[in-house]
């Protein structure tokens, strides 16, 4: 899996948008960008993933640059419950029978949402 | 069940004791993963099962670590002769391994092991 780089920590005011950046300059053409988050004392939780088009779901939006070397996870209206460590991961999506099934986590970004 | 269930949630062991950690994946999920998470770090891959077959155990840190999934559902991670460096949260995750939300792993809440 390609390596990702994320800031160690970020702060955001409650109700404002949280924009979490991720650099993945060595991403391969068949690798997706995944975002997971981990709230304190819980297991990681899937948020969203994408290949090259921007994606949106009920939790967040994912903006991937045209060259795919970086992406931004957007939480449009952050709440106190969004305080967590956010992990950006790149991997091949569909190769469950091969060697690329693993999610390789880095240290992620600790997002703290302040009241 | 509705989600991945792990037990025990907390385990304190004396150095040298054997421990067994259990994972009940989401019903019907083919793929099962174990991860180890040390304090302040991201989860680190330990091993992967597809049904009952252990396809990858490259992340197991030593031969004291052993995992099994004999009937392709429940899995047990066993640690023999525990050492202090084994203290960590052990996370289990499962996935359907099929199309759909490809790549989405569902994690349990983890088993926190403390070795004294």
GROMACS .gro file of N, CA and C in nm, chain A residues 2 4 7 22 34 39 47 52 55-56 60 62-63 66 68 72 76 81 87 96 98 100 102 106 110 113 115:
model
   81
    2UNK      N    1   0.037   0.227  -0.070
    2UNK     CA    2   0.111   0.353  -0.075
    2UNK      C    3   0.107   0.418   0.062
    4UNK      N    4   0.075   0.724   0.324
    4UNK     CA    5   0.000   0.849   0.335
    4UNK      C    6   0.061   0.936   0.441
    7UNK      N    7  -0.159   1.536   0.897
    7UNK     CA    8  -0.117   1.613   1.015
    7UNK      C    9  -0.149   1.534   1.141
   22UNK      N   10  -0.488   1.483   0.340
   22UNK     CA   11  -0.406   1.363   0.332
   22UNK      C   12  -0.324   1.367   0.203
   34UNK      N   13  -0.925   0.547   0.118
   34UNK     CA   14  -1.023   0.513   0.221
   34UNK      C   15  -1.002   0.604   0.342
   39UNK      N   16  -1.304   0.658   1.730
   39UNK     CA   17  -1.342   0.731   1.850
   39UNK      C   18  -1.280   0.660   1.969
   47UNK      N   19  -1.567   0.539   0.694
   47UNK     CA   20  -1.637   0.663   0.664
   47UNK      C   21  -1.674   0.668   0.516
   52UNK      N   22  -1.129   0.842  -0.796
   52UNK     CA   23  -1.085   0.970  -0.851
   52UNK      C   24  -1.194   1.075  -0.853
   55UNK      N   25  -1.667   1.205  -0.373
   55UNK     CA   26  -1.772   1.120  -0.319
   55UNK      C   27  -1.837   1.188  -0.199
   56UNK      N   28  -1.964   1.159  -0.180
   56UNK     CA   29  -2.037   1.212  -0.065
   56UNK      C   30  -2.130   1.104  -0.013
   60UNK      N   31  -1.983   1.216   0.532
   60UNK     CA   32  -1.876   1.306   0.491
   60UNK      C   33  -1.870   1.319   0.340
   62UNK      N   34  -1.561   1.342   0.026
   62UNK     CA   35  -1.421   1.315  -0.005
   62UNK      C   36  -1.387   1.386  -0.135
   63UNK      N   37  -1.288   1.473  -0.127
   63UNK     CA   38  -1.242   1.547  -0.244
   63UNK      C   39  -1.103   1.495  -0.279
   66UNK      N   40  -0.710   1.619  -0.889
   66UNK     CA   41  -0.710   1.560  -1.022
   66UNK      C   42  -0.591   1.466  -1.043
   68UNK      N   43  -0.460   1.297  -0.812
   68UNK     CA   44  -0.480   1.192  -0.711
   68UNK      C   45  -0.369   1.184  -0.608
   72UNK      N   46  -0.896   1.536   0.057
   72UNK     CA   47  -0.946   1.604   0.176
   72UNK      C   48  -1.077   1.540   0.218
   76UNK      N   49  -1.905   1.828   0.712
   76UNK     CA   50  -1.963   1.961   0.685
   76UNK      C   51  -2.004   2.040   0.808
   81UNK      N   52  -1.924   1.479   1.889
   81UNK     CA   53  -1.911   1.335   1.869
   81UNK      C   54  -1.816   1.300   1.755
   87UNK      N   55  -0.810   0.826   0.996
   87UNK     CA   56  -0.706   0.757   0.921
   87UNK      C   57  -0.737   0.763   0.771
   96UNK      N   58  -0.952  -0.916  -0.304
   96UNK     CA   59  -0.963  -0.991  -0.180
   96UNK      C   60  -0.893  -1.124  -0.187
   98UNK      N   61  -0.610  -1.181  -0.338
   98UNK     CA   62  -0.466  -1.166  -0.354
   98UNK      C   63  -0.399  -1.115  -0.230
  100UNK      N   64  -0.363  -0.782  -0.142
  100UNK     CA   65  -0.388  -0.642  -0.113
  100UNK      C   66  -0.515  -0.620  -0.032
  102UNK      N   67  -0.527  -0.609   0.297
  102UNK     CA   68  -0.503  -0.546   0.425
  102UNK      C   69  -0.531  -0.397   0.419
  106UNK      N   70  -0.179   0.426   0.939
  106UNK     CA   71  -0.071   0.507   0.993
  106UNK      C   72  -0.112   0.555   1.130
  110UNK      N   73  -0.559   1.336   1.482
  110UNK     CA   74  -0.653   1.353   1.593
  110UNK      C   75  -0.730   1.482   1.571
  113UNK      N   76  -1.299   1.846   1.821
  113UNK     CA   77  -1.405   1.943   1.796
  113UNK      C   78  -1.436   2.012   1.928
  115UNK      N   79  -1.635   2.299   2.171
  115UNK     CA   80  -1.767   2.365   2.183
  115UNK      C   81  -1.756   2.515   2.162
   0.00000   0.00000   0.00000
